[in-house]
Amino acid sequence: MSQHQRPHRLTGGAELDDLVATEPLVLVEFYTKGCGKCQSMEPILGNVARVTDATVAMVNPGDDISLMDEFDIRSVPTLILFRDGEPVARLADGFVPTDEVVAFVEEHASD
């Protein structure tokens, strides 16, 4: 069970790099301000942080445009799961309920 109760809010690529380098399993939501689906994902991400071993974070690629190319962000919200510092899975289906995000994390946590 993760010790983090709510998602970390990251300000850009440097913070993202630091987090994925220090935590073994990290779920990151790429979002934008004003995105209704992104906002509705925030409580879902809090639930995921409480019930999985993943550290959960949120980053706005609009604050660091290089993230859009680096992680091929074409729509928001996009969820990317990092394991041991590497991206291992992505989910870019808009709003996703808690149980589906938890299943996504658990499925890819130890491929």
Short mmCIF file of N, CA, C and O in Angstrom, two decimals:
data_model
loop_
_atom_site.label_atom_id
_atom_site.label_comp_id
_atom_site.label_asym_id
_atom_site.label_seq_id
_atom_site.Cartn_x
_atom_site.Cartn_y
_atom_site.Cartn_z
N MET A 1 0.84 -1.18 0.00
CA MET A 1 0.00 0.00 0.00
C MET A 1 0.88 1.24 0.00
O MET A 1 1.83 1.33 0.76
N SER A 2 0.58 2.19 -0.84
CA SER A 2 1.38 3.40 -0.94
C SER A 2 1.22 4.26 0.30
O SER A 2 0.15 4.33 0.89
N GLN A 3 2.31 4.93 0.69
CA GLN A 3 2.24 5.84 1.82
C GLN A 3 1.67 7.19 1.41
O GLN A 3 1.39 8.03 2.23
N HIS A 4 1.50 7.42 0.12
CA HIS A 4 1.01 8.70 -0.38
C HIS A 4 -0.50 8.66 -0.52
O HIS A 4 -1.06 7.77 -1.13
N GLN A 5 -1.17 9.64 0.07
CA GLN A 5 -2.62 9.67 0.07
C GLN A 5 -3.20 10.47 -1.08
O GLN A 5 -4.34 10.31 -1.44
N ARG A 6 -2.40 11.37 -1.66
CA ARG A 6 -2.89 12.16 -2.77
C ARG A 6 -1.77 12.33 -3.79
O ARG A 6 -0.61 12.18 -3.46
N PRO A 7 -2.15 12.66 -5.00
CA PRO A 7 -1.13 12.79 -6.05
C PRO A 7 -0.16 13.94 -5.79
O PRO A 7 -0.53 14.99 -5.26
N HIS A 8 1.10 13.72 -6.15
CA HIS A 8 2.10 14.79 -6.14
C HIS A 8 1.80 15.70 -7.33
O HIS A 8 1.52 15.21 -8.42
N ARG A 9 1.92 16.99 -7.13
CA ARG A 9 1.79 17.95 -8.25
C ARG A 9 3.19 18.36 -8.66
O ARG A 9 3.91 18.98 -7.88
N LEU A 10 3.56 17.99 -9.86
CA LEU A 10 4.89 18.28 -10.37
C LEU A 10 4.85 19.52 -11.25
O LEU A 10 3.86 19.77 -11.92
N THR A 11 5.96 20.26 -11.30
CA THR A 11 5.99 21.49 -12.08
C THR A 11 6.65 21.33 -13.44
O THR A 11 6.60 22.24 -14.25
N GLY A 12 7.28 20.18 -13.69
CA GLY A 12 7.90 20.01 -15.00
C GLY A 12 8.74 18.75 -15.07
O GLY A 12 8.70 17.90 -14.19
N GLY A 13 9.52 18.68 -16.14
CA GLY A 13 10.29 17.50 -16.44
C GLY A 13 11.34 17.14 -15.41
O GLY A 13 11.57 15.96 -15.13
N ALA A 14 11.99 18.13 -14.81
CA ALA A 14 13.03 17.86 -13.82
C ALA A 14 12.43 17.15 -12.60
O ALA A 14 13.00 16.16 -12.11
N GLU A 15 11.30 17.64 -12.11
CA GLU A 15 10.64 17.00 -10.97
C GLU A 15 10.15 15.60 -11.34
O GLU A 15 10.25 14.67 -10.54
N LEU A 16 9.63 15.45 -12.55
CA LEU A 16 9.19 14.14 -13.01
C LEU A 16 10.36 13.17 -13.06
O LEU A 16 10.28 12.04 -12.56
N ASP A 17 11.48 13.60 -13.64
CA ASP A 17 12.68 12.75 -13.71
C ASP A 17 13.14 12.33 -12.32
O ASP A 17 13.49 11.17 -12.10
N ASP A 18 13.15 13.28 -11.38
CA ASP A 18 13.57 12.97 -10.01
C ASP A 18 12.65 11.94 -9.37
O ASP A 18 13.12 10.99 -8.71
N LEU A 19 11.35 12.10 -9.55
CA LEU A 19 10.39 11.20 -8.94
C LEU A 19 10.51 9.79 -9.50
O LEU A 19 10.58 8.82 -8.75
N VAL A 20 10.57 9.66 -10.82
CA VAL A 20 10.63 8.31 -11.41
C VAL A 20 11.99 7.66 -11.15
O VAL A 20 12.10 6.43 -11.17
N ALA A 21 13.01 8.46 -10.86
CA ALA A 21 14.33 7.91 -10.53
C ALA A 21 14.39 7.38 -9.10
O ALA A 21 15.20 6.50 -8.81
N THR A 22 13.55 7.92 -8.22
CA THR A 22 13.63 7.54 -6.81
C THR A 22 12.53 6.58 -6.36
O THR A 22 12.70 5.91 -5.35
N GLU A 23 11.44 6.50 -7.09
CA GLU A 23 10.33 5.62 -6.71
C GLU A 23 10.26 4.44 -7.69
O GLU A 23 10.38 4.64 -8.89
N PRO A 24 10.04 3.22 -7.20
CA PRO A 24 10.04 2.06 -8.09
C PRO A 24 8.85 1.99 -9.05
O PRO A 24 8.97 1.47 -10.15
N LEU A 25 7.70 2.53 -8.64
CA LEU A 25 6.49 2.46 -9.46
C LEU A 25 5.77 3.80 -9.37
O LEU A 25 5.40 4.23 -8.27
N VAL A 26 5.61 4.48 -10.51
CA VAL A 26 5.02 5.81 -10.52
C VAL A 26 3.96 5.89 -11.61
O VAL A 26 4.23 5.58 -12.77
N LEU A 27 2.76 6.33 -11.24
CA LEU A 27 1.69 6.60 -12.20
C LEU A 27 1.59 8.10 -12.35
O LEU A 27 1.39 8.82 -11.36
N VAL A 28 1.72 8.60 -13.59
CA VAL A 28 1.68 10.04 -13.84
C VAL A 28 0.52 10.37 -14.75
O VAL A 28 0.35 9.75 -15.80
N GLU A 29 -0.28 11.35 -14.32
CA GLU A 29 -1.33 11.89 -15.19
C GLU A 29 -0.78 13.16 -15.83
O GLU A 29 -0.35 14.08 -15.15
N PHE A 30 -0.82 13.19 -17.15
CA PHE A 30 -0.52 14.39 -17.91
C PHE A 30 -1.87 15.07 -18.15
O PHE A 30 -2.77 14.46 -18.72
N TYR A 31 -2.00 16.31 -17.68
CA TYR A 31 -3.29 17.01 -17.73
C TYR A 31 -3.08 18.44 -18.21
O TYR A 31 -1.95 18.91 -18.33
N THR A 32 -4.17 19.13 -18.48
CA THR A 32 -4.11 20.57 -18.76
C THR A 32 -5.16 21.28 -17.93
O THR A 32 -6.18 20.69 -17.55
N LYS A 33 -4.90 22.55 -17.66
CA LYS A 33 -5.87 23.36 -16.93
C LYS A 33 -7.12 23.51 -17.79
O LYS A 33 -7.03 23.63 -19.00
N GLY A 34 -8.27 23.48 -17.16
CA GLY A 34 -9.52 23.65 -17.88
C GLY A 34 -10.05 22.37 -18.50
O GLY A 34 -11.11 22.38 -19.11
N CYS A 35 -9.34 21.27 -18.36
CA CYS A 35 -9.79 19.99 -18.91
C CYS A 35 -10.70 19.32 -17.88
O CYS A 35 -10.25 18.91 -16.81
N GLY A 36 -11.99 19.24 -18.20
CA GLY A 36 -12.96 18.65 -17.28
C GLY A 36 -12.67 17.20 -16.94
O GLY A 36 -12.79 16.78 -15.79
N LYS A 37 -12.31 16.42 -17.95
CA LYS A 37 -12.00 15.01 -17.70
C LYS A 37 -10.77 14.89 -16.80
O LYS A 37 -10.71 14.01 -15.94
N CYS A 38 -9.79 15.77 -17.00
CA CYS A 38 -8.58 15.76 -16.16
C CYS A 38 -8.95 16.06 -14.71
O CYS A 38 -8.49 15.38 -13.79
N GLN A 39 -9.80 17.06 -14.51
CA GLN A 39 -10.21 17.43 -13.16
C GLN A 39 -10.98 16.28 -12.50
O GLN A 39 -10.81 16.02 -11.31
N SER A 40 -11.80 15.60 -13.27
CA SER A 40 -12.57 14.49 -12.69
C SER A 40 -11.70 13.29 -12.37
O SER A 40 -12.10 12.42 -11.60
N MET A 41 -10.48 13.24 -12.93
CA MET A 41 -9.57 12.14 -12.64
C MET A 41 -8.84 12.32 -11.30
O MET A 41 -8.36 11.36 -10.73
N GLU A 42 -8.79 13.56 -10.78
CA GLU A 42 -8.01 13.79 -9.57
C GLU A 42 -8.46 12.93 -8.38
O GLU A 42 -7.62 12.30 -7.73
N PRO A 43 -9.76 12.83 -8.06
CA PRO A 43 -10.14 11.95 -6.95
C PRO A 43 -9.86 10.47 -7.26
O PRO A 43 -9.54 9.70 -6.35
N ILE A 44 -9.96 10.10 -8.53
CA ILE A 44 -9.63 8.73 -8.94
C ILE A 44 -8.16 8.44 -8.62
O ILE A 44 -7.81 7.40 -8.06
N LEU A 45 -7.29 9.40 -8.96
CA LEU A 45 -5.86 9.23 -8.71
C LEU A 45 -5.57 9.14 -7.22
O LEU A 45 -4.69 8.38 -6.79
N GLY A 46 -6.30 9.89 -6.41
CA GLY A 46 -6.16 9.79 -4.96
C GLY A 46 -6.51 8.39 -4.47
O GLY A 46 -5.81 7.81 -3.63
N ASN A 47 -7.58 7.83 -5.02
CA ASN A 47 -7.96 6.45 -4.66
C ASN A 47 -6.87 5.46 -5.06
O ASN A 47 -6.54 4.55 -4.30
N VAL A 48 -6.33 5.63 -6.26
CA VAL A 48 -5.27 4.74 -6.75
C VAL A 48 -4.05 4.83 -5.84
O VAL A 48 -3.43 3.81 -5.51
N ALA A 49 -3.71 6.03 -5.40
CA ALA A 49 -2.56 6.22 -4.50
C ALA A 49 -2.77 5.47 -3.19
O ALA A 49 -1.82 4.94 -2.62
N ARG A 50 -4.01 5.41 -2.72
CA ARG A 50 -4.30 4.75 -1.45
C ARG A 50 -4.31 3.23 -1.55
O ARG A 50 -4.00 2.56 -0.57
N VAL A 51 -4.69 2.68 -2.71
CA VAL A 51 -4.89 1.23 -2.77
C VAL A 51 -3.85 0.46 -3.58
O VAL A 51 -3.93 -0.76 -3.67
N THR A 52 -2.87 1.15 -4.16
CA THR A 52 -1.82 0.45 -4.90
C THR A 52 -0.45 0.84 -4.33
O THR A 52 -0.34 1.74 -3.49
N ASP A 53 0.58 0.17 -4.82
CA ASP A 53 1.95 0.48 -4.42
C ASP A 53 2.54 1.62 -5.23
O ASP A 53 3.69 2.00 -5.02
N ALA A 54 1.78 2.15 -6.18
CA ALA A 54 2.30 3.20 -7.05
C ALA A 54 2.30 4.56 -6.35
O ALA A 54 1.37 4.90 -5.63
N THR A 55 3.35 5.31 -6.59
CA THR A 55 3.37 6.72 -6.26
C THR A 55 2.64 7.41 -7.40
O THR A 55 2.89 7.12 -8.57
N VAL A 56 1.71 8.30 -7.09
CA VAL A 56 0.88 8.93 -8.11
C VAL A 56 1.24 10.42 -8.21
O VAL A 56 1.41 11.09 -7.19
N ALA A 57 1.36 10.89 -9.44
CA ALA A 57 1.72 12.29 -9.66
C ALA A 57 0.93 12.86 -10.83
O ALA A 57 0.38 12.11 -11.64
N MET A 58 0.89 14.18 -10.88
CA MET A 58 0.21 14.90 -11.96
C MET A 58 1.17 15.96 -12.48
O MET A 58 1.85 16.61 -11.70
N VAL A 59 1.21 16.11 -13.80
CA VAL A 59 2.05 17.15 -14.40
C VAL A 59 1.32 17.74 -15.60
O VAL A 59 0.68 17.02 -16.36
N ASN A 60 1.42 19.06 -15.73
CA ASN A 60 0.81 19.76 -16.86
C ASN A 60 1.89 19.96 -17.92
O ASN A 60 2.80 20.76 -17.71
N PRO A 61 1.81 19.23 -19.04
CA PRO A 61 2.86 19.39 -20.05
C PRO A 61 2.86 20.78 -20.68
O PRO A 61 3.85 21.16 -21.29
N GLY A 62 1.80 21.55 -20.49
CA GLY A 62 1.78 22.92 -20.95
C GLY A 62 2.77 23.79 -20.19
O GLY A 62 3.21 24.82 -20.69
N ASP A 63 3.13 23.36 -18.97
CA ASP A 63 4.13 24.09 -18.18
C ASP A 63 5.55 23.73 -18.58
O ASP A 63 6.50 24.41 -18.20
N ASP A 64 5.71 22.62 -19.29
CA ASP A 64 7.02 22.17 -19.77
C ASP A 64 6.78 21.46 -21.10
O ASP A 64 6.59 20.25 -21.16
N ILE A 65 6.75 22.24 -22.18
CA ILE A 65 6.35 21.75 -23.50
C ILE A 65 7.19 20.55 -23.96
O ILE A 65 6.70 19.69 -24.69
N SER A 66 8.43 20.44 -23.50
CA SER A 66 9.28 19.32 -23.91
C SER A 66 8.67 17.97 -23.52
O SER A 66 8.92 16.96 -24.17
N LEU A 67 7.84 17.96 -22.48
CA LEU A 67 7.20 16.71 -22.05
C LEU A 67 6.26 16.15 -23.11
O LEU A 67 6.10 14.94 -23.23
N MET A 68 5.63 17.05 -23.89
CA MET A 68 4.68 16.60 -24.91
C MET A 68 5.38 15.72 -25.95
O MET A 68 4.85 14.69 -26.35
N ASP A 69 6.57 16.14 -26.38
CA ASP A 69 7.32 15.34 -27.34
C ASP A 69 7.98 14.13 -26.68
O ASP A 69 7.94 13.03 -27.21
N GLU A 70 8.58 14.35 -25.52
CA GLU A 70 9.30 13.27 -24.85
C GLU A 70 8.40 12.07 -24.58
O GLU A 70 8.82 10.93 -24.74
N PHE A 71 7.15 12.32 -24.19
CA PHE A 71 6.24 11.23 -23.83
C PHE A 71 5.09 11.07 -24.84
O PHE A 71 4.13 10.37 -24.57
N ASP A 72 5.20 11.73 -25.99
CA ASP A 72 4.23 11.60 -27.07
C ASP A 72 2.80 11.84 -26.58
O ASP A 72 1.90 11.04 -26.81
N ILE A 73 2.60 12.97 -25.88
CA ILE A 73 1.28 13.31 -25.35
C ILE A 73 0.46 13.94 -26.47
O ILE A 73 0.80 15.00 -26.97
N ARG A 74 -0.61 13.26 -26.87
CA ARG A 74 -1.47 13.74 -27.95
C ARG A 74 -2.86 14.14 -27.46
O ARG A 74 -3.59 14.83 -28.16
N SER A 75 -3.21 13.67 -26.27
CA SER A 75 -4.50 14.03 -25.68
C SER A 75 -4.36 13.97 -24.16
O SER A 75 -3.44 13.34 -23.63
N VAL A 76 -5.27 14.65 -23.49
CA VAL A 76 -5.29 14.61 -22.03
C VAL A 76 -6.68 14.22 -21.57
O VAL A 76 -7.65 14.48 -22.28
N PRO A 77 -6.79 13.54 -20.46
CA PRO A 77 -5.69 13.07 -19.64
C PRO A 77 -5.01 11.83 -20.25
O PRO A 77 -5.67 10.99 -20.85
N THR A 78 -3.70 11.78 -20.11
CA THR A 78 -2.92 10.59 -20.46
C THR A 78 -2.25 10.11 -19.20
O THR A 78 -1.61 10.90 -18.49
N LEU A 79 -2.39 8.83 -18.91
CA LEU A 79 -1.72 8.22 -17.77
C LEU A 79 -0.56 7.38 -18.27
O LEU A 79 -0.74 6.58 -19.20
N ILE A 80 0.61 7.57 -17.67
CA ILE A 80 1.77 6.75 -18.01
C ILE A 80 2.30 6.13 -16.73
O ILE A 80 2.48 6.83 -15.72
N LEU A 81 2.52 4.83 -16.77
CA LEU A 81 3.06 4.10 -15.63
C LEU A 81 4.55 3.88 -15.85
O LEU A 81 4.95 3.36 -16.90
N PHE A 82 5.34 4.28 -14.86
CA PHE A 82 6.80 4.10 -14.90
C PHE A 82 7.18 3.02 -13.90
O PHE A 82 6.70 3.04 -12.76
N ARG A 83 8.01 2.09 -14.34
CA ARG A 83 8.54 1.07 -13.45
C ARG A 83 10.06 1.13 -13.54
O ARG A 83 10.62 1.08 -14.64
N ASP A 84 10.71 1.28 -12.40
CA ASP A 84 12.18 1.36 -12.35
C ASP A 84 12.72 2.43 -13.30
O ASP A 84 13.69 2.22 -14.02
N GLY A 85 12.03 3.57 -13.34
CA GLY A 85 12.49 4.72 -14.12
C GLY A 85 12.12 4.73 -15.58
O GLY A 85 12.39 5.69 -16.28
N GLU A 86 11.47 3.68 -16.06
CA GLU A 86 11.13 3.58 -17.48
C GLU A 86 9.61 3.55 -17.67
O GLU A 86 8.91 2.87 -16.92
N PRO A 87 9.10 4.23 -18.71
CA PRO A 87 7.66 4.12 -18.99
C PRO A 87 7.35 2.71 -19.51
O PRO A 87 8.01 2.23 -20.43
N VAL A 88 6.36 2.05 -18.89
CA VAL A 88 6.03 0.67 -19.28
C VAL A 88 4.62 0.51 -19.83
O VAL A 88 4.32 -0.51 -20.46
N ALA A 89 3.74 1.49 -19.58
CA ALA A 89 2.37 1.37 -20.08
C ALA A 89 1.73 2.76 -20.10
O ALA A 89 2.12 3.64 -19.36
N ARG A 90 0.74 2.91 -21.00
CA ARG A 90 0.02 4.18 -21.10
C ARG A 90 -1.46 3.93 -21.27
O ARG A 90 -1.87 2.92 -21.84
N LEU A 91 -2.23 4.88 -20.79
CA LEU A 91 -3.69 4.83 -20.89
C LEU A 91 -4.13 6.24 -21.28
O LEU A 91 -3.88 7.19 -20.54
N ALA A 92 -4.72 6.36 -22.45
CA ALA A 92 -5.16 7.68 -22.94
C ALA A 92 -6.60 7.58 -23.42
O ALA A 92 -6.92 7.88 -24.56
N ASP A 93 -7.48 7.15 -22.51
CA ASP A 93 -8.87 6.90 -22.84
C ASP A 93 -9.83 7.91 -22.23
O ASP A 93 -11.00 7.62 -22.05
N GLY A 94 -9.34 9.09 -21.86
CA GLY A 94 -10.22 10.07 -21.22
C GLY A 94 -10.46 9.68 -19.78
O GLY A 94 -9.57 9.19 -19.10
N PHE A 95 -11.69 9.89 -19.31
CA PHE A 95 -12.03 9.53 -17.92
C PHE A 95 -12.03 8.02 -17.78
O PHE A 95 -12.64 7.30 -18.58
N VAL A 96 -11.34 7.53 -16.75
CA VAL A 96 -11.28 6.09 -16.47
C VAL A 96 -11.63 5.89 -15.00
O VAL A 96 -11.05 6.54 -14.13
N PRO A 97 -12.59 4.99 -14.70
CA PRO A 97 -12.99 4.77 -13.31
C PRO A 97 -11.86 4.16 -12.47
O PRO A 97 -10.94 3.54 -13.00
N THR A 98 -11.98 4.31 -11.15
CA THR A 98 -10.96 3.84 -10.22
C THR A 98 -10.57 2.39 -10.46
O THR A 98 -9.39 2.07 -10.54
N ASP A 99 -11.56 1.50 -10.57
CA ASP A 99 -11.24 0.08 -10.68
C ASP A 99 -10.42 -0.22 -11.94
O ASP A 99 -9.53 -1.08 -11.92
N GLU A 100 -10.67 0.49 -13.02
CA GLU A 100 -9.90 0.27 -14.24
C GLU A 100 -8.47 0.79 -14.12
O GLU A 100 -7.54 0.18 -14.62
N VAL A 101 -8.29 1.93 -13.44
CA VAL A 101 -6.94 2.46 -13.25
C VAL A 101 -6.15 1.55 -12.31
O VAL A 101 -4.98 1.25 -12.55
N VAL A 102 -6.80 1.07 -11.25
CA VAL A 102 -6.14 0.14 -10.31
C VAL A 102 -5.73 -1.13 -11.07
O VAL A 102 -4.59 -1.60 -10.93
N ALA A 103 -6.62 -1.68 -11.89
CA ALA A 103 -6.30 -2.88 -12.67
C ALA A 103 -5.14 -2.61 -13.63
O ALA A 103 -4.25 -3.46 -13.80
N PHE A 104 -5.13 -1.43 -14.25
CA PHE A 104 -4.05 -1.04 -15.16
C PHE A 104 -2.71 -1.02 -14.42
O PHE A 104 -1.70 -1.57 -14.89
N VAL A 105 -2.69 -0.40 -13.24
CA VAL A 105 -1.45 -0.34 -12.45
C VAL A 105 -1.00 -1.74 -12.05
O VAL A 105 0.17 -2.11 -12.22
N GLU A 106 -1.93 -2.54 -11.52
CA GLU A 106 -1.57 -3.87 -11.05
C GLU A 106 -1.12 -4.77 -12.20
O GLU A 106 -0.19 -5.57 -12.04
N GLU A 107 -1.74 -4.64 -13.36
CA GLU A 107 -1.37 -5.47 -14.52
C GLU A 107 0.06 -5.20 -14.95
O GLU A 107 0.77 -6.12 -15.36
N HIS A 108 0.50 -3.94 -14.89
CA HIS A 108 1.81 -3.57 -15.41
C HIS A 108 2.88 -3.36 -14.33
O HIS A 108 4.01 -3.01 -14.65
N ALA A 109 2.50 -3.59 -13.06
CA ALA A 109 3.43 -3.32 -11.96
C ALA A 109 4.65 -4.24 -11.98
O ALA A 109 5.72 -3.84 -11.56
N SER A 110 4.48 -5.44 -12.51
CA SER A 110 5.61 -6.39 -12.45
C SER A 110 5.64 -7.31 -13.65
O SER A 110 5.77 -8.51 -13.52
N ASP A 111 5.52 -6.73 -14.85
CA ASP A 111 5.56 -7.54 -16.08
C ASP A 111 6.81 -8.38 -16.15
O ASP A 111 7.89 -7.98 -15.88
#
